[in-house]
Tab-separated table of C-alpha atoms in Angstrom:
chain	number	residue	atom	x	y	z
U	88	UNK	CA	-1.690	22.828	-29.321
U	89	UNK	CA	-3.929	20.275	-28.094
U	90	UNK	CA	-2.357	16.746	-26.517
U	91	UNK	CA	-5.021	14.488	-27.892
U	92	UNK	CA	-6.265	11.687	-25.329
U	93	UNK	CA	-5.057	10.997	-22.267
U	94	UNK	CA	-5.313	7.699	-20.321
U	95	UNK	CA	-5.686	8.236	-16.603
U	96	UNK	CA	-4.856	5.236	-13.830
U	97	UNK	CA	-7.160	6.413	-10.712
U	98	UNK	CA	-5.637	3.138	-8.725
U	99	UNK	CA	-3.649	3.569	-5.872
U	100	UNK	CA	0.280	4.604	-5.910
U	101	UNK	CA	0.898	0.539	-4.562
U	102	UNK	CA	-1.005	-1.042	-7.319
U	103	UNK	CA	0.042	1.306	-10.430
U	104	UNK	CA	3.530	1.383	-8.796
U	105	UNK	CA	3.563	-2.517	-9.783
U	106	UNK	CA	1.633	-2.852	-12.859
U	107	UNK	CA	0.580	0.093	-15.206
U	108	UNK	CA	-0.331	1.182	-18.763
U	109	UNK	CA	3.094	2.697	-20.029
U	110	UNK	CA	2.572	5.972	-20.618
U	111	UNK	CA	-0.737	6.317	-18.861
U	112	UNK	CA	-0.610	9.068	-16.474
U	113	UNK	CA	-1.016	8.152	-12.417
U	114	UNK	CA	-3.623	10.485	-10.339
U	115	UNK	CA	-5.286	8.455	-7.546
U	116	UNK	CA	-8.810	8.449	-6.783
U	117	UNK	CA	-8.191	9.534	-3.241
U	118	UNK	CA	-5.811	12.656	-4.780
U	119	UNK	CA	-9.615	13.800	-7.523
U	120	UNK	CA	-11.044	15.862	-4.460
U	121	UNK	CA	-7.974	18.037	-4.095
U	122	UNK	CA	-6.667	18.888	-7.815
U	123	UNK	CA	-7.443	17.793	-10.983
U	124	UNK	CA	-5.908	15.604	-13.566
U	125	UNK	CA	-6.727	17.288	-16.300
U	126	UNK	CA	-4.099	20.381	-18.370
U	127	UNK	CA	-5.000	23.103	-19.728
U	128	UNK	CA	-4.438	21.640	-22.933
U	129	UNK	CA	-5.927	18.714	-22.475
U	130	UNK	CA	-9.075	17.409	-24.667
U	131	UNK	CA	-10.279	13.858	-23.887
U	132	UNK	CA	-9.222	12.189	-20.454
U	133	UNK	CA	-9.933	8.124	-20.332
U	134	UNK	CA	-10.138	6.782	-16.677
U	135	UNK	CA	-9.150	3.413	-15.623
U	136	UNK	CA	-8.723	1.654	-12.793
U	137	UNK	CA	-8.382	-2.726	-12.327
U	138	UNK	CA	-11.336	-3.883	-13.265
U	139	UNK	CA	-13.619	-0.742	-13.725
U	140	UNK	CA	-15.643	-0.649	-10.703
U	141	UNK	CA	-13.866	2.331	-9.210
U	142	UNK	CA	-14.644	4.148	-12.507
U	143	UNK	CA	-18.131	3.401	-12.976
U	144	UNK	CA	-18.785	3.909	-9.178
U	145	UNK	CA	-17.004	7.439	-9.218
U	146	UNK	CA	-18.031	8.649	-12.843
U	147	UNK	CA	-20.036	11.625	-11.941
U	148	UNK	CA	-16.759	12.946	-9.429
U	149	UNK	CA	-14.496	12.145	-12.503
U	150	UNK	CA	-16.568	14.143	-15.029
U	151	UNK	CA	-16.673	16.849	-13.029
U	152	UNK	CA	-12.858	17.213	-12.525
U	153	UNK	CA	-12.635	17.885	-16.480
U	154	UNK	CA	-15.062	19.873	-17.337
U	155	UNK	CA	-13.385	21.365	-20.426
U	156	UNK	CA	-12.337	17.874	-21.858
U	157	UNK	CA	-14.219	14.871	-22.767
U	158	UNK	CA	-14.205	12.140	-20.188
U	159	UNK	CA	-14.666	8.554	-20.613
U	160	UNK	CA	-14.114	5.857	-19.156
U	161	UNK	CA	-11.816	2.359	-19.970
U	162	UNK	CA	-14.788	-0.471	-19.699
U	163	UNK	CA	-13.283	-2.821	-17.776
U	164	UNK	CA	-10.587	-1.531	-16.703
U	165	UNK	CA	-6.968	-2.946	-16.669
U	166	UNK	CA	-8.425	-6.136	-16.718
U	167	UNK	CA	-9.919	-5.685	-20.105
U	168	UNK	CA	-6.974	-3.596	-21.543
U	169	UNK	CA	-4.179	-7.232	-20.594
U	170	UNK	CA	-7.240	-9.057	-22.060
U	171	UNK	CA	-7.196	-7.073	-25.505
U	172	UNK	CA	-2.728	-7.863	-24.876
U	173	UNK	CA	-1.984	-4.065	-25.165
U	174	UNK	CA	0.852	-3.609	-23.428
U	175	UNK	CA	0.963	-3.140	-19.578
U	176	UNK	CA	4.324	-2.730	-17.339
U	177	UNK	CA	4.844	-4.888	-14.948
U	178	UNK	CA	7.095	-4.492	-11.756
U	179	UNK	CA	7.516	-8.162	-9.928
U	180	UNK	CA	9.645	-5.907	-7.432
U	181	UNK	CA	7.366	-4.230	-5.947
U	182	UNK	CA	4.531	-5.891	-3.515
U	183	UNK	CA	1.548	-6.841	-4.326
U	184	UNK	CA	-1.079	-4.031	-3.515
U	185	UNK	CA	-2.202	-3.468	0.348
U	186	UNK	CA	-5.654	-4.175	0.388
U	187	UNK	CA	-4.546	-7.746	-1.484
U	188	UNK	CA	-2.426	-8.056	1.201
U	189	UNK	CA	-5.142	-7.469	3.643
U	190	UNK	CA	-6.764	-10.643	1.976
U	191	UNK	CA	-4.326	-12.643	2.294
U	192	UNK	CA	-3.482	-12.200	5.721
U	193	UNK	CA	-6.967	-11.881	7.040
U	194	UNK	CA	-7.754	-15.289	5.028
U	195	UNK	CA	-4.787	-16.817	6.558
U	196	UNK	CA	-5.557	-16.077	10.046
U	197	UNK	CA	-9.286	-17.382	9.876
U	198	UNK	CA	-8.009	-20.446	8.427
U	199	UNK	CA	-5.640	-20.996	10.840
U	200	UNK	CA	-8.141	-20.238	13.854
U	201	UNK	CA	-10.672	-23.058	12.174
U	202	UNK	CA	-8.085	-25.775	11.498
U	203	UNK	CA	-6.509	-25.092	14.830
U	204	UNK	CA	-9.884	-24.791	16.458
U	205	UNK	CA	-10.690	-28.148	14.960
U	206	UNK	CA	-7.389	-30.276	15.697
U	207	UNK	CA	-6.144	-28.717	19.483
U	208	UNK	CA	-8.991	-26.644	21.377
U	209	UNK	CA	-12.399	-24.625	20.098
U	210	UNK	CA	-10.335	-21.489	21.805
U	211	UNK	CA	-8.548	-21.195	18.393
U	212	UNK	CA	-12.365	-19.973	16.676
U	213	UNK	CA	-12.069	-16.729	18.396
U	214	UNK	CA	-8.870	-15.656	16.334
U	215	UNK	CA	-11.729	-16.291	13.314
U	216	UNK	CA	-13.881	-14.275	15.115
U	217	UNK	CA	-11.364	-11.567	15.811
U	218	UNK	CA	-10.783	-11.627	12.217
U	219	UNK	CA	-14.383	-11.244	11.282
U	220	UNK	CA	-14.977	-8.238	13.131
U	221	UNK	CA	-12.238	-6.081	12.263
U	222	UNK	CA	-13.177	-6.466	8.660
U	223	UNK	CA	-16.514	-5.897	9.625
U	224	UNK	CA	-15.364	-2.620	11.311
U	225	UNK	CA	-13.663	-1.866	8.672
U	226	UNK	CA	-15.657	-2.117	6.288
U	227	UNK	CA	-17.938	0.272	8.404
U	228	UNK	CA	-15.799	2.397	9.532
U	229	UNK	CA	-13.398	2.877	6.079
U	230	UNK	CA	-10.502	2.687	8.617
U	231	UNK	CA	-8.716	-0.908	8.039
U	232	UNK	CA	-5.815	-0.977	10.837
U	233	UNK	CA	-4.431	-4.442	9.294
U	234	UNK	CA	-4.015	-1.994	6.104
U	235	UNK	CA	-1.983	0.586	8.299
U	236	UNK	CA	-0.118	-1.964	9.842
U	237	UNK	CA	1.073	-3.550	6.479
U	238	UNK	CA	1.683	-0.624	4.997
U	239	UNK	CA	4.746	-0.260	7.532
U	240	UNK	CA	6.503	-3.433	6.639
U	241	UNK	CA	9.946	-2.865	5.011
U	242	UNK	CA	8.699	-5.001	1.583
U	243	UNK	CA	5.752	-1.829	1.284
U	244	UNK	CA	8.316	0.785	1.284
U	245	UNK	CA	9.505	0.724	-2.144
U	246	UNK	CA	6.069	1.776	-3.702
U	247	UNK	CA	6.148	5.452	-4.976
U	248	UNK	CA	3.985	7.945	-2.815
């Protein structure tokens, strides 16, 4: 017995932890390398991620994880699917993903260190600065510390690992 198409989320556990396609089955990007997602019994595996970049950027390691199946992949990701109004599940109680967290805080602190730089001393422009070149670093380096750090906080500990 075959089990007909299967739609894949290769997100993160943070970000399908808070919204997903019901039904669609979770294997993370970072998880391809080490097993696959596709059953024996599978025949056609869809990808997806947010907004398809991760998919078309990583199609060749994708295909090659099911080589007995057809693999495609969801043009435009999660994105496109809420655009189309399929349905999508949606957890307001867990956080917001980490890396959008990373953006937030990052663009918080440089904002801070110009206004503050501008109003009380030009001292305040390093914390800018400081900001600047640990995303720059980690960008780099794939190693984002504010990332790590975040993850820690108790409102990141509900996401499934």
């Amino acid at each position: 017995m075959h089990s007909g198409a299967i739609l894949v989320d290769i997100r993160e556990a943070d970000e399908h932890a808070r919204e997903h396609v019901p039904g669609a089955c979770h294997h993370a990007l970072t998880r391809i390398g080490r097993e696959s997602p596709a059953r024996s019994d599978d025949d056609v595996l869809i990808f997806h991620c947010r907004s398809g970049a991760r998919t078309k950027g990583n199609a060749q390691k994708l295909a090659a994880v099911a080589p007995a199946c057809e693999a495609y992949i969801l043009d435009g990701g999660l994105d496109a699917w809420k655009k189309a109004a399929l349905p999508v599940t949606l957890d307001r109680s867990q956080p917001i993903e980490i890396m959008r967290q990373v953006q937030i805080v990052a663009g918080g602190l440089v904002l801070i260190g110009v206004v503050l730089g501008t109003i009380a001393t030009p001292s305040f422009y390093a914390l800018s600065g400081f900001v600047g070149a640990a995303l720059l670093f980690a960008g780099a380096s794939g190693f984002c510390g504010m990332a790590r750090l975040l993850a820690l906080m108790p409102w990141n500990r509900r996401a499934p690992g």
